[in-house]
């Protein structure tokens, strides 16, 4: 880490003010710069990365026609600054730029703009390869880091290297702690299974008790008013039988689906009472199980 700090100091001392504003922005800091009069490019970087504004500067810069291939859309920092101010207006320029560059530029653009562009299709050396692995969440090995150490030419290479080191550390910690995570989830699963059993038992007892209270009164009322209800019962008897048959067929074909939905609904309610999101718990459980 000491080596990286020394390297960062050297790169900062030789970098332009515009690069420093973007690099600081990527790291959650603000690097204020002195903007000379009529320096639209520096003004754009200052507005985008420091002030969070810049519509006026961008509007003026867009009116300047390309000269011998020089244009803000071909400049890495200026293009990001413009897109930071007006992403929709620079969408085509970003796509065009990334189609001609590698994963290094794509990672920096995605970090700076909070986007998820996946357009780059060429790997130009170890730095690009590391950026690609970072973006795709792939396993980062020590060799991936070591290959880049002697190839850091600018602050953006350094940014990618640091992100790679951080991701590598997280992945290593995840591998070490995975058995503990699995044991924890398995313990929670057993505890929650018992809670499910108790919950379903209580629900069944409650349903039985309600049925015990309601059914006798229904039967009593039917018996008392049978003379009135008998003609009606005769009329709807056959219709009810048909309806019940159809309903039975539908329920029989959908019984698993209905049972699962009812179970998930009941469990979602029970887990919510315990302060647990049942869908989130299921996703975590599936993730852990897939890694065993």
Tab-separated table of C-alpha atoms in Angstrom:
chain	number	residue	atom	x	y	z
A	1	UNK	CA	0.000	0.000	0.000
A	2	UNK	CA	2.957	2.316	0.696
A	3	UNK	CA	4.163	1.671	-2.851
A	4	UNK	CA	0.754	2.630	-4.217
A	5	UNK	CA	0.682	5.857	-2.222
A	6	UNK	CA	4.135	6.811	-3.531
A	7	UNK	CA	3.021	5.937	-7.037
A	8	UNK	CA	-0.119	8.021	-6.638
A	9	UNK	CA	1.916	11.022	-5.462
A	10	UNK	CA	4.201	10.801	-8.498
A	11	UNK	CA	1.286	10.465	-10.912
A	12	UNK	CA	-0.549	13.393	-9.335
A	13	UNK	CA	2.515	15.600	-9.691
A	14	UNK	CA	2.662	14.932	-13.446
A	15	UNK	CA	-1.058	14.879	-14.259
A	16	UNK	CA	-3.108	17.673	-15.780
A	17	UNK	CA	-5.655	19.600	-13.767
A	18	UNK	CA	-8.461	18.058	-15.802
A	19	UNK	CA	-7.269	14.530	-15.032
A	20	UNK	CA	-7.014	15.440	-11.368
A	21	UNK	CA	-10.592	16.679	-11.270
A	22	UNK	CA	-11.867	13.403	-12.768
A	23	UNK	CA	-9.606	11.201	-10.614
A	24	UNK	CA	-10.706	13.022	-7.466
A	25	UNK	CA	-14.346	12.714	-8.527
A	26	UNK	CA	-13.924	8.947	-9.039
A	27	UNK	CA	-12.632	8.699	-5.472
A	28	UNK	CA	-15.429	10.775	-3.978
A	29	UNK	CA	-13.357	13.926	-3.585
A	30	UNK	CA	-13.351	17.391	-5.149
A	31	UNK	CA	-10.297	18.903	-6.783
A	32	UNK	CA	-10.833	22.583	-7.329
A	33	UNK	CA	-8.936	24.180	-10.222
A	34	UNK	CA	-8.283	27.691	-11.404
A	35	UNK	CA	-10.153	28.223	-14.658
A	36	UNK	CA	-8.655	30.791	-17.012
A	37	UNK	CA	-10.980	33.090	-18.966
A	38	UNK	CA	-12.322	31.533	-22.196
A	39	UNK	CA	-10.963	28.095	-21.192
A	40	UNK	CA	-14.171	26.211	-21.946
A	41	UNK	CA	-12.629	22.755	-21.522
A	42	UNK	CA	-11.350	23.409	-17.998
A	43	UNK	CA	-14.589	25.186	-17.156
A	44	UNK	CA	-16.543	22.133	-18.295
A	45	UNK	CA	-14.451	19.803	-16.077
A	46	UNK	CA	-14.787	22.134	-13.102
A	47	UNK	CA	-18.542	22.456	-13.539
A	48	UNK	CA	-19.092	18.714	-14.062
A	49	UNK	CA	-16.785	17.238	-11.404
A	50	UNK	CA	-16.704	19.982	-8.773
A	51	UNK	CA	-19.853	22.096	-9.036
A	52	UNK	CA	-22.171	19.452	-10.523
A	53	UNK	CA	-23.470	21.855	-13.163
A	54	UNK	CA	-22.234	23.074	-16.551
A	55	UNK	CA	-25.076	23.441	-19.041
A	56	UNK	CA	-23.759	26.781	-20.307
A	57	UNK	CA	-20.166	25.594	-20.811
A	58	UNK	CA	-21.344	22.409	-22.537
A	59	UNK	CA	-23.641	24.365	-24.839
A	60	UNK	CA	-20.728	26.591	-25.926
A	61	UNK	CA	-18.382	23.629	-26.402
A	62	UNK	CA	-20.898	21.783	-28.557
A	63	UNK	CA	-20.992	24.723	-30.970
A	64	UNK	CA	-17.257	24.437	-31.694
A	65	UNK	CA	-16.726	22.392	-34.844
A	66	UNK	CA	-14.026	19.670	-34.971
A	67	UNK	CA	-10.620	20.883	-36.146
A	68	UNK	CA	-8.178	18.307	-37.551
A	69	UNK	CA	-9.892	15.560	-35.561
A	70	UNK	CA	-9.755	17.531	-32.319
A	71	UNK	CA	-13.115	17.616	-30.597
A	72	UNK	CA	-14.387	17.147	-27.041
A	73	UNK	CA	-16.096	13.876	-28.088
A	74	UNK	CA	-12.663	12.371	-28.801
A	75	UNK	CA	-11.215	13.446	-25.466
A	76	UNK	CA	-11.693	10.935	-22.637
A	77	UNK	CA	-12.023	13.436	-19.780
A	78	UNK	CA	-14.074	16.006	-21.675
A	79	UNK	CA	-16.499	13.370	-22.965
A	80	UNK	CA	-17.110	12.077	-19.432
A	81	UNK	CA	-17.577	15.663	-18.181
A	82	UNK	CA	-20.095	16.359	-20.946
A	83	UNK	CA	-21.961	13.105	-20.236
A	84	UNK	CA	-21.965	13.910	-16.517
A	85	UNK	CA	-23.854	17.101	-17.361
A	86	UNK	CA	-26.115	15.669	-20.085
A	87	UNK	CA	-25.944	11.867	-20.375
A	88	UNK	CA	-28.855	11.569	-22.790
A	89	UNK	CA	-27.345	14.122	-25.120
A	90	UNK	CA	-23.963	12.347	-25.116
A	91	UNK	CA	-25.273	8.760	-25.312
A	92	UNK	CA	-24.313	8.272	-28.961
A	93	UNK	CA	-20.882	9.816	-28.413
A	94	UNK	CA	-20.208	7.515	-25.449
A	95	UNK	CA	-21.243	4.434	-27.447
A	96	UNK	CA	-19.106	5.493	-30.395
A	97	UNK	CA	-16.103	6.137	-28.131
A	98	UNK	CA	-16.372	2.804	-26.316
A	99	UNK	CA	-16.686	0.869	-29.571
A	100	UNK	CA	-13.136	2.012	-30.372
A	101	UNK	CA	-11.588	1.553	-26.932
A	102	UNK	CA	-11.045	-1.111	-24.300
A	103	UNK	CA	-12.322	-2.134	-20.883
A	104	UNK	CA	-10.166	0.407	-19.054
A	105	UNK	CA	-12.090	3.321	-20.549
A	106	UNK	CA	-15.398	1.502	-20.129
A	107	UNK	CA	-14.831	0.855	-16.418
A	108	UNK	CA	-13.867	4.487	-15.760
A	109	UNK	CA	-16.890	5.766	-17.691
A	110	UNK	CA	-19.257	3.425	-15.859
A	111	UNK	CA	-17.853	4.434	-12.478
A	112	UNK	CA	-17.971	8.144	-13.275
A	113	UNK	CA	-21.475	8.143	-14.756
A	114	UNK	CA	-23.071	5.369	-12.709
A	115	UNK	CA	-23.868	3.495	-15.929
A	116	UNK	CA	-23.455	-0.121	-17.003
A	117	UNK	CA	-22.222	0.108	-20.583
A	118	UNK	CA	-21.020	-3.212	-21.989
A	119	UNK	CA	-19.703	-2.231	-25.400
A	120	UNK	CA	-15.926	-2.680	-25.245
A	121	UNK	CA	-14.777	-5.859	-26.987
A	122	UNK	CA	-10.993	-5.627	-27.003
A	123	UNK	CA	-8.465	-6.302	-24.256
A	124	UNK	CA	-5.352	-4.187	-24.647
A	125	UNK	CA	-2.975	-5.668	-22.088
A	126	UNK	CA	-3.113	-6.565	-18.368
A	127	UNK	CA	-4.773	-3.309	-17.247
A	128	UNK	CA	-7.635	-3.844	-19.664
A	129	UNK	CA	-7.865	-7.484	-18.623
A	130	UNK	CA	-8.097	-6.497	-14.952
A	131	UNK	CA	-10.766	-3.896	-15.735
A	132	UNK	CA	-12.735	-6.560	-17.607
A	133	UNK	CA	-12.554	-8.980	-14.668
A	134	UNK	CA	-13.638	-6.245	-12.246
A	135	UNK	CA	-16.670	-5.315	-14.324
A	136	UNK	CA	-17.747	-8.932	-14.770
A	137	UNK	CA	-17.192	-9.796	-11.102
A	138	UNK	CA	-14.738	-12.558	-12.010
A	139	UNK	CA	-12.167	-14.048	-9.674
A	140	UNK	CA	-9.094	-11.819	-9.402
A	141	UNK	CA	-5.815	-13.621	-8.696
A	142	UNK	CA	-2.494	-12.285	-7.448
A	143	UNK	CA	-1.041	-12.648	-10.934
A	144	UNK	CA	-3.743	-10.323	-12.299
A	145	UNK	CA	-2.538	-7.669	-9.839
A	146	UNK	CA	1.183	-8.340	-10.205
A	147	UNK	CA	1.080	-8.054	-14.002
A	148	UNK	CA	-0.264	-4.516	-13.669
A	149	UNK	CA	2.123	-3.137	-11.063
A	150	UNK	CA	4.851	-2.213	-13.550
A	151	UNK	CA	2.400	-0.934	-16.179
A	152	UNK	CA	0.751	1.957	-14.336
A	153	UNK	CA	1.082	4.959	-16.647
A	154	UNK	CA	-1.664	7.273	-15.420
A	155	UNK	CA	-4.148	7.877	-12.615
A	156	UNK	CA	-6.814	5.775	-14.338
A	157	UNK	CA	-4.515	2.734	-14.427
A	158	UNK	CA	-3.946	3.298	-10.714
A	159	UNK	CA	-7.677	3.589	-10.057
A	160	UNK	CA	-8.289	0.239	-11.787
A	161	UNK	CA	-5.417	-1.413	-9.914
A	162	UNK	CA	-6.782	-0.222	-6.559
A	163	UNK	CA	-10.288	-1.417	-7.430
A	164	UNK	CA	-8.827	-4.783	-8.428
A	165	UNK	CA	-6.959	-5.111	-5.129
A	166	UNK	CA	-10.083	-4.227	-3.131
A	167	UNK	CA	-12.225	-6.699	-5.073
A	168	UNK	CA	-9.571	-9.394	-4.645
A	169	UNK	CA	-9.553	-8.856	-0.864
A	170	UNK	CA	-13.358	-9.075	-0.699
A	171	UNK	CA	-13.350	-12.270	-2.748
A	172	UNK	CA	-10.696	-13.804	-0.512
A	173	UNK	CA	-12.691	-12.919	2.611
A	174	UNK	CA	-15.842	-14.370	1.064
A	175	UNK	CA	-14.078	-17.655	0.377
A	176	UNK	CA	-12.749	-17.832	3.931
A	177	UNK	CA	-16.115	-17.008	5.487
A	178	UNK	CA	-18.307	-19.040	3.125
A	179	UNK	CA	-18.387	-22.146	5.397
A	180	UNK	CA	-19.516	-19.917	8.281
A	181	UNK	CA	-22.174	-18.297	6.086
A	182	UNK	CA	-23.442	-21.715	5.033
A	183	UNK	CA	-23.580	-22.915	8.648
A	184	UNK	CA	-25.367	-19.725	9.720
A	185	UNK	CA	-27.962	-20.015	6.964
A	186	UNK	CA	-28.460	-23.715	7.689
A	187	UNK	CA	-29.040	-22.936	11.368
A	188	UNK	CA	-31.499	-20.180	10.462
A	189	UNK	CA	-33.241	-22.514	8.037
A	190	UNK	CA	-33.760	-25.157	10.763
A	191	UNK	CA	-35.059	-22.537	13.199
A	192	UNK	CA	-37.432	-21.074	10.639
A	193	UNK	CA	-38.688	-24.537	9.666
A	194	UNK	CA	-39.765	-25.028	13.263
A	195	UNK	CA	-41.437	-21.635	13.241
A	196	UNK	CA	-43.258	-22.638	10.051
A	197	UNK	CA	-44.509	-25.845	11.691
A	198	UNK	CA	-45.764	-23.971	14.744
A	199	UNK	CA	-47.380	-21.312	12.540
A	200	UNK	CA	-49.224	-23.838	10.374
A	201	UNK	CA	-50.338	-25.744	13.472
A	202	UNK	CA	-51.737	-22.575	15.038
A	203	UNK	CA	-53.463	-21.627	11.796
A	204	UNK	CA	-55.024	-25.091	11.533
A	205	UNK	CA	-56.251	-24.936	15.148
A	206	UNK	CA	-57.667	-21.444	14.569
A	207	UNK	CA	-59.435	-22.581	11.401
A	208	UNK	CA	-60.817	-25.635	13.221
A	209	UNK	CA	-62.063	-23.490	16.098
A	210	UNK	CA	-63.786	-21.018	13.754
A	211	UNK	CA	-65.364	-23.911	11.870
A	212	UNK	CA	-66.548	-25.394	15.173
A	213	UNK	CA	-68.229	-22.087	16.044
A	214	UNK	CA	-69.822	-21.387	12.655
A	215	UNK	CA	-70.916	-24.758	11.215
A	216	UNK	CA	-73.410	-25.742	13.982
A	217	UNK	CA	-75.246	-22.413	13.665
A	218	UNK	CA	-75.424	-22.806	9.875
A	219	UNK	CA	-76.872	-26.316	10.195
A	220	UNK	CA	-79.387	-25.123	12.818
A	221	UNK	CA	-80.578	-22.284	10.569
A	222	UNK	CA	-80.932	-24.621	7.599
A	223	UNK	CA	-83.024	-27.055	9.615
A	224	UNK	CA	-85.265	-24.309	11.031
A	225	UNK	CA	-85.924	-22.781	7.614
A	226	UNK	CA	-85.915	-25.977	5.548
A	227	UNK	CA	-89.434	-25.440	4.225
A	228	UNK	CA	-88.323	-22.159	2.703
A	229	UNK	CA	-84.918	-23.351	1.546
A	230	UNK	CA	-85.991	-26.708	0.077
A	231	UNK	CA	-87.409	-25.329	-3.234
A	232	UNK	CA	-84.351	-23.120	-3.670
A	233	UNK	CA	-82.057	-26.017	-2.900
A	234	UNK	CA	-83.868	-28.150	-5.485
A	235	UNK	CA	-83.470	-25.492	-8.186
A	236	UNK	CA	-79.760	-24.842	-7.636
A	237	UNK	CA	-78.857	-28.405	-6.713
A	238	UNK	CA	-77.748	-29.511	-10.185
A	239	UNK	CA	-76.052	-26.177	-10.948
A	240	UNK	CA	-74.070	-26.379	-7.731
A	241	UNK	CA	-72.984	-29.923	-8.532
A	242	UNK	CA	-71.696	-28.835	-11.946
A	243	UNK	CA	-69.908	-25.837	-10.457
A	244	UNK	CA	-68.345	-28.003	-7.755
A	245	UNK	CA	-67.184	-30.534	-10.345
A	246	UNK	CA	-65.585	-27.822	-12.493
A	247	UNK	CA	-64.032	-26.207	-9.431
A	248	UNK	CA	-62.721	-29.588	-8.310
A	249	UNK	CA	-61.072	-30.238	-11.663
A	250	UNK	CA	-59.440	-26.780	-11.696
A	251	UNK	CA	-58.209	-27.113	-8.115
A	252	UNK	CA	-56.908	-30.629	-8.791
A	253	UNK	CA	-54.832	-29.430	-11.761
A	254	UNK	CA	-53.581	-26.359	-9.933
A	255	UNK	CA	-53.259	-27.839	-6.452
A	256	UNK	CA	-49.443	-27.642	-6.339
A	257	UNK	CA	-49.403	-24.074	-7.603
A	258	UNK	CA	-52.185	-23.018	-5.230
A	259	UNK	CA	-50.530	-24.782	-2.308
A	260	UNK	CA	-47.185	-23.087	-3.027
A	261	UNK	CA	-48.741	-19.633	-3.381
A	262	UNK	CA	-50.752	-20.101	-0.173
A	263	UNK	CA	-47.665	-21.364	1.633
A	264	UNK	CA	-45.531	-18.451	0.399
A	265	UNK	CA	-48.238	-15.981	1.419
A	266	UNK	CA	-48.525	-17.409	4.911
A	267	UNK	CA	-44.735	-17.585	5.329
A	268	UNK	CA	-44.302	-14.022	4.078
A	269	UNK	CA	-46.737	-12.858	6.772
A	270	UNK	CA	-45.101	-14.960	9.501
A	271	UNK	CA	-41.570	-13.898	8.549
A	272	UNK	CA	-42.617	-10.248	8.378
A	273	UNK	CA	-43.841	-10.504	11.982
A	274	UNK	CA	-40.321	-11.706	12.821
A	275	UNK	CA	-38.769	-8.770	10.945
A	276	UNK	CA	-37.545	-10.971	8.067
A	277	UNK	CA	-38.204	-10.526	4.351
A	278	UNK	CA	-39.183	-13.999	3.134
A	279	UNK	CA	-38.346	-13.331	-0.575
A	280	UNK	CA	-34.924	-11.918	0.393
A	281	UNK	CA	-34.319	-14.883	2.679
A	282	UNK	CA	-35.150	-17.301	-0.152
A	283	UNK	CA	-32.784	-15.494	-2.546
A	284	UNK	CA	-29.962	-15.635	0.021
A	285	UNK	CA	-30.682	-19.312	0.669
A	286	UNK	CA	-30.585	-20.118	-3.053
A	287	UNK	CA	-27.310	-18.194	-3.455
A	288	UNK	CA	-25.643	-20.031	-0.575
A	289	UNK	CA	-26.937	-23.415	-1.756
A	290	UNK	CA	-25.584	-22.809	-5.261
A	291	UNK	CA	-22.081	-22.262	-3.840
A	292	UNK	CA	-21.971	-25.401	-1.696
